[in-house]
XYZ file of C-alpha atoms in Angstrom:
644
model
C 101.763 16.186 23.265
C 99.771 13.736 25.288
C 96.990 16.275 25.937
C 96.699 17.250 22.194
C 96.264 13.486 21.213
C 93.477 13.040 23.710
C 91.611 16.043 22.360
C 91.796 14.836 18.778
C 90.255 11.459 19.606
C 87.537 13.153 21.699
C 86.610 15.505 18.919
C 86.576 12.748 16.408
C 84.217 10.735 18.523
C 81.755 13.579 18.927
C 81.958 14.438 15.287
C 80.939 10.906 14.387
C 78.238 10.924 16.970
C 76.716 14.136 15.629
C 77.021 12.842 12.063
C 75.184 9.660 13.067
C 72.405 11.592 14.821
C 72.050 13.966 11.895
C 71.940 11.040 9.560
C 69.200 9.429 11.626
C 67.156 12.605 11.704
C 67.464 13.010 7.910
C 66.499 9.417 7.385
C 63.549 9.747 9.757
C 62.345 12.812 7.937
C 62.624 11.024 4.607
C 60.789 8.039 6.115
C 57.974 10.343 7.292
C 57.768 11.957 3.863
C 57.684 8.553 2.225
C 54.945 7.390 4.554
C 52.887 10.519 3.985
C 53.380 10.120 0.270
C 52.226 6.514 0.612
C 49.282 7.617 2.718
C 48.132 10.370 0.352
C 48.893 8.813 -3.020
C 48.158 5.172 -2.395
C 46.033 4.499 0.670
C 43.628 7.519 0.227
C 44.103 8.271 -3.484
C 40.418 7.945 -4.384
C 39.239 10.150 -1.589
C 41.613 13.019 -2.250
C 41.191 12.787 -6.006
C 37.441 13.290 -5.529
C 38.047 16.304 -3.237
C 40.384 17.782 -5.741
C 37.824 17.345 -8.515
C 35.118 18.821 -6.396
C 37.209 21.920 -5.894
C 37.416 22.283 -9.626
C 33.951 21.007 -10.766
C 30.562 21.704 -9.350
C 27.203 20.115 -10.205
C 24.404 22.526 -11.076
C 20.900 20.950 -10.908
C 18.345 21.537 -13.726
C 14.769 21.354 -12.470
C 12.425 19.108 -14.470
C 9.012 20.247 -15.632
C 6.321 19.061 -13.253
C 3.698 16.693 -14.784
C 0.207 17.840 -15.606
C -3.060 16.766 -13.991
C -5.987 16.270 -16.365
C -9.605 15.106 -15.996
C -10.965 12.122 -17.885
C -11.649 14.271 -20.973
C -8.218 15.897 -21.085
C -9.269 19.143 -19.400
C -6.205 20.561 -17.682
C -6.635 20.868 -13.866
C -3.006 21.671 -13.053
C -0.244 22.938 -15.321
C 2.884 25.065 -15.480
C 3.506 28.498 -16.958
C 6.407 30.916 -17.218
C 6.640 33.977 -15.113
C 9.200 36.801 -14.996
C 11.596 36.562 -11.972
C 14.199 39.003 -10.872
C 17.314 37.066 -9.995
C 20.631 37.852 -8.406
C 23.885 35.996 -8.977
C 25.816 36.637 -5.618
C 29.241 35.918 -7.106
C 28.777 38.785 -9.533
C 27.631 41.361 -6.959
C 30.146 43.436 -4.912
C 27.766 44.457 -2.119
C 24.701 42.283 -1.906
C 22.899 44.153 0.859
C 23.235 47.473 -0.980
C 22.027 45.877 -4.221
C 18.958 44.534 -2.581
C 18.225 47.791 -0.925
C 18.489 49.645 -4.181
C 16.345 47.125 -5.986
C 13.687 47.709 -3.319
C 13.588 51.367 -4.256
C 12.889 50.452 -7.825
C 10.601 47.437 -7.439
C 8.751 46.233 -4.349
C 10.758 43.593 -2.502
C 8.936 42.360 0.621
C 10.531 40.871 3.768
C 9.129 37.604 2.671
C 10.959 37.930 -0.666
C 14.204 38.601 1.126
C 13.637 35.559 3.429
C 13.142 33.310 0.431
C 16.157 34.710 -1.325
C 18.311 33.981 1.694
C 17.082 30.437 1.848
C 17.820 30.021 -1.916
C 21.391 31.275 -1.387
C 21.966 28.814 1.463
C 20.932 25.937 -0.851
C 22.789 26.897 -3.931
C 26.264 27.944 -5.200
C 27.296 31.615 -5.354
C 27.578 31.450 -9.147
C 23.929 30.285 -9.421
C 21.226 32.926 -9.602
C 18.497 33.014 -7.003
C 15.131 34.811 -7.345
C 14.599 37.880 -5.186
C 11.136 38.655 -6.745
C 8.777 36.417 -8.703
C 5.719 37.212 -10.841
C 6.953 40.515 -12.162
C 4.333 42.314 -14.168
C 5.214 44.022 -17.465
C 5.560 47.484 -15.879
C 7.990 46.135 -13.236
C 9.915 44.262 -15.912
C 10.217 47.350 -18.108
C 11.182 49.530 -15.171
C 14.010 47.178 -14.321
C 15.115 46.826 -17.988
C 15.642 50.623 -18.121
C 17.774 50.563 -15.006
C 19.590 47.308 -15.732
C 22.952 49.027 -16.172
C 22.887 50.003 -12.448
C 22.662 46.391 -11.230
C 25.538 44.148 -12.361
C 24.821 40.555 -11.413
C 20.991 41.111 -11.453
C 18.860 40.035 -14.386
C 15.326 39.071 -15.342
C 14.708 35.371 -16.057
C 11.665 33.215 -16.502
C 10.741 30.304 -14.276
C 7.960 27.732 -14.406
C 5.237 28.127 -11.846
C 2.291 25.848 -11.081
C -1.199 27.147 -11.966
C -4.623 25.715 -11.429
C -6.722 27.142 -14.336
C -10.102 26.090 -12.827
C -9.332 27.810 -9.533
C -11.483 26.535 -6.686
C -12.994 23.688 -8.721
C -11.990 20.379 -7.289
C -9.234 21.952 -5.180
C -9.480 19.359 -2.348
C -9.090 16.591 -4.915
C -6.274 18.098 -7.018
C -4.494 19.663 -4.044
C -1.734 22.206 -4.363
C 2.040 22.584 -4.203
C 3.965 24.917 -1.919
C 7.570 25.766 -1.075
C 9.718 23.051 0.443
C 10.174 23.560 4.216
C 12.450 21.906 6.732
C 9.877 19.174 7.433
C 9.601 18.315 3.753
C 13.433 18.111 3.599
C 13.546 15.640 6.436
C 10.821 13.573 4.791
C 12.680 13.550 1.436
C 15.849 12.464 3.158
C 14.149 9.662 5.066
C 12.644 8.501 1.757
C 16.052 8.569 0.123
C 15.018 10.936 -2.687
C 16.480 14.246 -1.410
C 19.205 14.289 -4.115
C 16.471 14.438 -6.755
C 15.171 17.709 -5.263
C 18.411 19.696 -5.636
C 17.413 23.015 -7.044
C 13.688 22.381 -6.622
C 11.809 24.755 -4.324
C 8.205 23.362 -4.581
C 6.611 20.081 -3.485
C 3.039 18.660 -3.376
C 1.386 19.662 -0.139
C -2.108 18.145 -0.421
C -4.509 16.095 -2.635
C -3.138 14.369 -5.699
C -0.210 16.786 -5.877
C 0.971 15.330 -2.624
C 0.075 11.639 -3.154
C 1.679 11.416 -6.618
C 4.612 13.783 -5.810
C 7.317 11.328 -7.024
C 5.587 10.766 -10.404
C 4.736 14.424 -10.963
C 8.170 15.795 -9.998
C 10.330 13.991 -12.585
C 14.129 13.458 -12.485
C 16.390 16.404 -11.921
C 19.125 17.003 -14.507
C 22.654 18.165 -13.778
C 25.416 20.286 -15.458
C 29.098 19.761 -14.574
C 30.474 23.217 -14.342
C 34.161 24.114 -14.007
C 34.780 26.920 -11.532
C 37.778 29.074 -10.711
C 39.336 29.744 -7.279
C 36.821 32.577 -6.694
C 33.843 30.389 -7.328
C 32.971 31.785 -10.736
C 31.711 29.470 -13.420
C 34.236 29.036 -16.291
C 32.641 26.484 -18.576
C 30.127 23.642 -18.742
C 31.889 20.333 -18.967
C 28.900 18.017 -19.427
C 25.139 17.906 -18.801
C 22.321 15.507 -18.222
C 18.901 16.765 -19.256
C 16.173 16.521 -16.722
C 13.305 14.056 -17.254
C 9.894 15.723 -17.017
C 7.353 14.372 -14.492
C 4.506 12.077 -15.547
C 1.000 13.368 -16.280
C -1.946 12.176 -14.263
C -5.265 11.369 -15.996
C -8.159 11.182 -13.606
C -11.560 9.339 -13.527
C -13.261 12.583 -12.521
C -15.071 14.731 -15.089
C -14.532 18.491 -14.553
C -18.003 19.267 -15.940
C -19.589 16.788 -13.508
C -17.468 18.313 -10.757
C -18.750 21.798 -11.693
C -22.367 20.654 -11.616
C -21.902 19.017 -8.224
C -20.128 21.942 -6.607
C -22.615 24.452 -8.092
C -25.493 22.367 -6.786
C -24.266 22.872 -3.208
C -24.573 26.648 -3.568
C -23.379 28.291 -0.359
C -24.010 25.154 1.776
C -21.325 23.228 3.573
C -20.848 19.563 3.009
C -19.414 16.854 0.753
C -20.249 14.610 -2.140
C -18.437 11.545 -3.446
C -19.550 9.664 -6.570
C -18.013 6.257 -7.476
C -18.363 3.777 -10.295
C -19.116 0.613 -8.309
C -17.803 -1.664 -10.984
C -14.333 -0.099 -11.097
C -13.864 1.965 -8.013
C -13.186 5.026 -10.137
C -14.127 8.193 -8.324
C -16.328 10.318 -10.595
C -16.741 13.329 -8.493
C -15.128 14.523 -5.244
C -16.636 17.589 -3.623
C -15.707 19.376 -0.400
C -17.655 22.572 0.256
C -16.718 25.274 0.874
C -13.437 25.215 -1.046
C -10.524 27.449 -1.636
C -8.259 28.711 -4.505
C -5.120 26.556 -4.559
C -3.222 29.223 -6.520
C -2.957 31.161 -3.343
C -0.552 28.616 -1.963
C 1.835 28.167 -4.881
C 4.210 31.064 -4.115
C 3.323 31.318 -0.392
C -0.055 32.486 0.823
C -0.096 35.985 2.236
C -1.115 36.511 5.822
C -4.451 38.104 5.058
C -5.793 35.252 2.887
C -4.360 32.700 5.313
C -6.250 34.337 8.211
C -9.468 34.360 6.165
C -9.227 30.694 5.352
C -7.893 29.462 8.655
C -10.277 31.322 10.884
C -13.449 30.902 8.833
C -16.302 29.184 10.725
C -17.046 27.234 7.538
C -13.592 25.701 7.584
C -12.809 25.651 3.914
C -9.439 24.000 4.358
C -10.918 20.806 5.761
C -11.029 17.947 3.234
C -14.504 16.826 4.178
C -14.824 13.618 2.138
C -11.720 12.277 3.887
C -11.722 13.993 7.212
C -15.320 15.117 7.896
C -17.019 12.613 10.305
C -20.812 12.437 10.670
C -23.358 9.956 12.125
C -24.698 8.082 9.110
C -28.263 8.396 10.323
C -30.867 6.344 8.430
C -28.495 5.803 5.477
C -27.128 3.051 7.687
C -30.435 1.153 7.640
C -29.965 -0.768 4.297
C -26.835 -2.286 5.705
C -28.490 -3.231 8.970
C -31.361 -4.733 6.943
C -29.000 -6.833 4.905
C -27.289 -8.030 8.185
C -30.660 -9.049 9.597
C -31.597 -10.917 6.359
C -28.255 -12.726 6.053
C -28.358 -13.725 9.712
C -31.895 -15.122 9.252
C -33.469 -12.671 11.783
C -35.996 -11.126 9.418
C -36.894 -13.658 6.773
C -39.963 -12.774 4.713
C -42.829 -12.524 5.430
C -41.740 -11.341 8.802
C -43.376 -8.026 9.885
C -43.987 -5.983 13.035
C -46.871 -3.797 14.179
C -45.201 -0.460 14.611
C -46.753 1.566 17.464
C -44.424 4.514 16.956
C -41.783 3.481 19.637
C -39.655 0.659 20.873
C -38.934 -0.379 24.540
C -36.415 -2.715 25.935
C -37.653 -5.446 28.272
C -37.812 -4.121 31.869
C -37.266 -0.499 30.796
C -39.682 2.422 30.599
C -37.543 4.375 28.163
C -39.136 4.781 24.794
C -37.018 4.807 21.633
C -39.233 6.948 19.420
C -39.983 6.510 15.697
C -39.861 9.632 13.563
C -43.635 9.068 13.019
C -45.176 9.214 16.487
C -48.305 7.254 15.456
C -46.203 4.481 13.905
C -46.269 2.966 10.395
C -48.680 0.054 11.074
C -47.638 -3.307 9.700
C -44.019 -3.088 8.517
C -41.955 -5.754 6.746
C -38.331 -5.347 5.683
C -38.994 -3.715 2.317
C -41.397 -1.242 3.828
C -39.055 -0.536 6.735
C -36.473 0.671 4.253
C -38.909 2.601 2.091
C -40.534 4.616 4.948
C -37.371 4.534 7.143
C -39.129 2.915 10.056
C -37.010 3.414 13.215
C -38.906 1.022 15.319
C -38.284 -1.890 12.922
C -34.488 -1.340 13.065
C -34.347 -0.761 16.828
C -35.599 -4.261 17.408
C -33.472 -5.754 14.614
C -30.276 -4.313 16.002
C -31.042 -5.775 19.415
C -31.618 -9.226 17.975
C -28.488 -9.092 15.916
C -26.300 -7.825 18.852
C -23.639 -5.229 18.456
C -20.774 -7.599 17.687
C -22.491 -9.427 14.864
C -23.895 -6.168 13.439
C -20.634 -4.290 13.318
C -18.698 -7.328 12.080
C -21.074 -7.695 9.083
C -21.191 -4.035 8.033
C -17.464 -3.758 8.341
C -17.372 -5.560 5.005
C -18.903 -2.485 3.496
C -15.906 -0.331 4.526
C -17.386 1.173 7.667
C -14.804 1.748 10.440
C -11.742 1.610 8.199
C -9.939 3.663 5.627
C -10.873 3.214 1.991
C -7.246 3.584 0.816
C -8.061 6.287 -1.690
C -5.083 7.898 -3.469
C -5.200 11.038 -1.333
C -3.422 11.280 1.996
C -4.986 12.103 5.332
C -8.030 9.843 5.416
C -9.487 9.037 8.803
C -11.266 5.696 9.417
C -14.556 6.681 11.068
C -15.878 4.544 13.908
C -17.767 1.295 14.325
C -18.350 1.024 18.027
C -18.004 -2.192 19.970
C -18.117 -3.073 23.712
C -14.310 -3.545 23.595
C -13.828 -0.187 22.022
C -16.070 1.575 24.607
C -14.287 -0.163 27.497
C -10.917 0.903 26.108
C -12.031 4.421 25.308
C -14.288 5.365 28.240
C -13.689 2.566 30.813
C -17.354 1.859 30.781
C -19.520 -1.190 29.918
C -21.708 -1.335 26.797
C -25.361 -0.775 27.430
C -28.270 -2.447 25.450
C -29.695 1.002 24.582
C -26.524 1.764 22.668
C -27.054 -1.240 20.466
C -30.642 -0.052 19.827
C -29.590 3.351 18.414
C -26.771 1.838 16.341
C -29.544 0.202 14.367
C -30.618 3.623 12.971
C -27.069 4.953 12.473
C -26.893 7.035 15.658
C -24.887 6.771 18.889
C -21.102 6.392 18.539
C -21.229 5.345 14.882
C -19.285 7.807 12.657
C -18.547 7.813 8.943
C -16.760 10.009 6.404
C -18.561 10.889 3.172
C -15.961 8.829 1.295
C -16.801 5.776 3.486
C -20.484 6.251 2.894
C -20.009 6.499 -0.860
C -17.768 3.415 -0.863
C -20.305 1.438 1.282
C -23.025 2.410 -1.283
C -20.849 1.330 -4.115
C -20.218 -2.058 -2.471
C -23.966 -2.511 -1.893
C -24.639 -1.569 -5.545
C -21.957 -4.077 -6.595
C -23.539 -6.960 -4.608
C -20.926 -7.180 -1.956
C -17.744 -6.752 -4.044
C -15.528 -3.909 -2.862
C -13.384 -2.259 -5.524
C -10.534 -0.042 -4.361
C -11.492 3.592 -4.911
C -9.052 5.659 -6.922
C -8.909 8.993 -8.704
C -6.102 8.385 -11.113
C -6.814 5.900 -13.925
C -3.782 6.487 -16.142
C -0.224 7.719 -15.703
C 1.225 9.221 -18.858
C 5.000 9.284 -19.395
C 6.004 12.938 -19.638
C 8.660 12.182 -22.283
C 7.237 9.518 -24.460
C 3.517 10.071 -23.928
C 3.028 6.377 -23.287
C 0.131 5.699 -20.917
C -0.003 3.074 -18.132
C -3.482 2.085 -16.865
C -4.012 1.875 -13.060
C -5.444 -1.566 -12.496
C -8.691 -2.065 -10.698
C -8.270 -3.966 -7.400
C -10.801 -6.013 -5.489
C -10.406 -5.011 -1.834
C -13.034 -7.247 -0.217
C -15.816 -9.580 -1.124
C -18.715 -10.828 0.911
C -20.974 -13.599 -0.317
C -24.572 -12.410 -0.158
C -27.815 -14.178 -0.835
C -29.253 -12.733 -4.113
C -32.755 -12.926 -2.695
C -31.732 -10.766 0.265
C -30.010 -8.325 -1.947
C -33.132 -8.061 -4.045
C -35.251 -7.224 -0.956
C -32.955 -4.430 0.116
C -32.694 -2.976 -3.360
C -36.437 -3.096 -3.883
C -36.823 -1.181 -0.650
C -34.325 1.359 -1.739
C -35.907 1.760 -5.191
C -39.286 2.432 -3.469
C -37.603 5.255 -1.503
C -37.607 7.285 -4.698
C -41.131 6.301 -5.751
C -44.446 7.885 -4.503
C -44.677 7.024 -0.752
C -40.895 6.879 -0.256
C -38.890 9.415 1.640
C -37.243 10.764 -1.505
C -40.166 10.580 -3.989
C -39.440 14.026 -5.291
C -35.838 13.019 -6.041
C -36.888 10.166 -8.240
C -39.675 11.937 -10.038
C -39.351 11.835 -13.872
C -35.872 10.542 -13.625
C -35.703 8.541 -16.853
C -33.807 5.733 -15.005
C -34.371 3.775 -11.824
C -32.764 4.999 -8.574
C -32.101 3.029 -5.417
C -31.597 5.444 -2.546
C -31.854 6.054 1.185
C -32.304 9.348 2.929
C -30.804 10.162 6.319
C -30.730 12.784 9.047
C -28.030 13.094 11.588
C -28.587 14.966 14.873
C -26.144 17.717 15.634
C -27.427 18.368 19.202
C -29.123 15.854 21.546
C -32.928 15.954 22.216
C -34.105 14.882 25.603
C -36.758 12.176 26.084
C -39.732 14.529 26.483
C -38.499 17.290 24.221
C -39.419 17.972 20.570
C -37.091 18.910 17.816
C -38.050 22.382 16.872
C -36.177 23.937 13.898
C -37.636 27.327 14.332
C -35.473 29.701 16.244
C -32.570 27.269 16.314
C -29.081 28.360 15.418
C -28.507 27.328 11.811
C -25.373 25.385 12.803
C -27.404 23.282 15.262
C -29.857 22.004 12.645
C -29.566 18.365 11.647
C -27.208 17.201 8.937
C -28.932 15.982 5.733
C -27.656 12.744 4.160
C -28.472 10.882 0.937
C -27.066 7.819 -0.704
C -28.092 6.382 -4.050
C -26.992 4.206 -6.922
C -28.311 4.050 -10.510
C -29.527 2.596 -12.701
C -30.795 0.422 -9.869
C -30.723 -2.830 -11.977
C -27.159 -2.296 -13.286
C -25.443 0.477 -11.348
C -22.681 2.525 -12.884
C -22.734 5.334 -10.312
C -23.071 5.304 -6.547
C -23.138 8.629 -4.749
C -23.230 9.863 -1.110
C -24.054 13.445 -0.210
C -23.923 15.143 3.132
C -25.153 18.693 3.630
C -24.198 20.090 7.017
C -27.194 21.484 8.866
C -29.275 20.823 5.777
C -32.110 19.247 7.854
C -33.668 16.745 5.404
C -31.879 14.264 3.155
C -34.677 14.015 0.656
C -35.246 17.701 0.147
C -31.693 19.046 0.493
C -29.072 16.371 -0.233
C -31.141 14.328 -2.680
C -31.562 17.054 -5.330
C -27.791 17.508 -5.442
C -27.320 13.823 -6.108
C -30.005 13.818 -8.714
C -28.243 16.559 -10.719
C -25.018 14.562 -10.609
C -26.746 11.321 -11.717
C -28.753 13.087 -14.462
C -25.573 14.479 -16.021
C -23.512 11.265 -15.609
C -26.237 8.964 -16.975
C -28.063 11.179 -19.417
C -25.711 14.071 -20.099
C -28.455 16.296 -18.811
C -27.634 19.744 -17.423
C -29.447 20.976 -14.369
C -32.804 22.505 -15.463
C -33.191 24.660 -12.429
C -30.734 27.182 -11.182
C -28.793 25.414 -8.397
C -29.104 28.364 -6.073
C -32.869 28.088 -6.215
C -32.777 24.589 -4.771
C -29.649 24.608 -2.597
C -29.847 28.005 -1.124
C -29.135 28.240 2.654
C -32.087 27.821 4.838
C -32.351 30.601 7.357
C -32.964 29.499 10.930
C -36.182 31.457 11.128
C -37.732 29.965 8.008
C -40.436 27.323 8.436
C -39.273 25.467 5.293
C -42.027 22.888 5.403
C -44.614 24.225 3.023
C -43.209 22.597 -0.200
C -42.210 19.216 1.073
C -44.137 16.134 2.095
C -44.370 14.560 5.473
C -42.188 11.687 4.251
C -39.454 14.163 3.197
C -39.511 15.769 6.609
C -38.507 12.536 8.288
C -35.973 9.850 7.446
């Protein structure tokens, strides 16, 4: 009896113990469930609600229409048009690889097409269609339509594509768009605008297309689409319409642009024309040029090789990135520096013997006219382009004072034009040379800066801007190509304001001396007399020649037998009407030899049309044809035109 009583108590103890433990386990589990419930439903409610909604709803982007680019008269330079595209919706296709293979047997599908399609798929939902082929012609579209039943999930759609109706005309100014690459995506993300490019596959790559990308692109619209567990679209819940991009209205005139480009013929070079009062760019030429339509859907390897490996380098935007010695076109600015510094006050004159020598040196800095120009004052020095006069003036000014003064005309710095990629040229100083070459500055280097040679380098845009500032009596207006931005939805236009970049106070009497000298350049006896003949308006100008290869002290420049690409560059700057200028122009013809006979006639055609509405009377090719290296080329031009 005693043993049975002890067992009962023992069993009762363990029963209660097990009951207590089980109760604690149950309570702990309920506590965990309650905490998890609290964690999911209260602490992180918003987060998990969003995830749940995203599993049910997807946002499908709607690409906005890209804005147009028009010239000052409304001529369309860049617009959009619809093309047939063959598109696949992956969610509706059972075997994607087989479908693409069979499509390739019906319609040509290149490896590049497949690569693009793969990239599209990676950036979009499976229920969104992606193009496998673009620009289907009517025969291809008809061929697919007949066989449509064989390809569930494949259909023909239309997409907007960019087109440049004038082809090569102004292509370096307008630019082009191309497909978005990884570098573009990184740039869009860093700018915080990547979300606005969902669904977009093109972006501005150069010119105005690149600079005004945000305005041209517009705002992407979105559709809220309900999808099922397999990723198929069920219905559209809501939608926000896209906002089309803004239109750009330029200061350039496409007809003037055509005249300027045609005047170059087959020559290489650049031209920039600016309204000095407003900074509006009237014409922007880079020759040779290229067809921007080649780039819109990805340029093929054959055309890319032709453009990229051409010796004429048609892809270089010469007004912005071509650098040349200014040659004698630099002299009017040196002259003004001398007058403003009081180094050459009238009636100061020199007796030009045809060369200049530094004290204590036997080196002769030669004038283009070996016998010299006789008595030369400031006005005559500009008119006949007397090298000797400017050698001495540069020495008296000193390199620091000279470069500091001319920097107010935009030399040595970017003009801030509304196109990306501009380089700043070079105004050399002793500090620059010491930093660049670890060498001291020599007096002879100052001498040759006086005639625009040596280290001095300019871009055609800088030269045009400097000419415009000179024409505007020292007031620098910010150059710009776009004058109005038009809202793509409302049509309302916003004017781009004119901006004064810099202003230098100049003595009107000194300005008058320089301008009279430049006007005389285009009159009989001047180096561009043929350019100014029968003009119908007054022209202030300066010719220039920039050496491509160096000539030793005792050598003579001999054009005959030289490689055409070793001939001097021809330069010409001008503004008109001289007494109240509305156009300033700079022209550089690579290896064109003489500014007055090669670059000047191009500028004259541009000024004639702009000021008088006059079309070129002579076939441009007859004037601007390439000069073969073996040609003498001197029979029809004067001695003054041979030298600048």
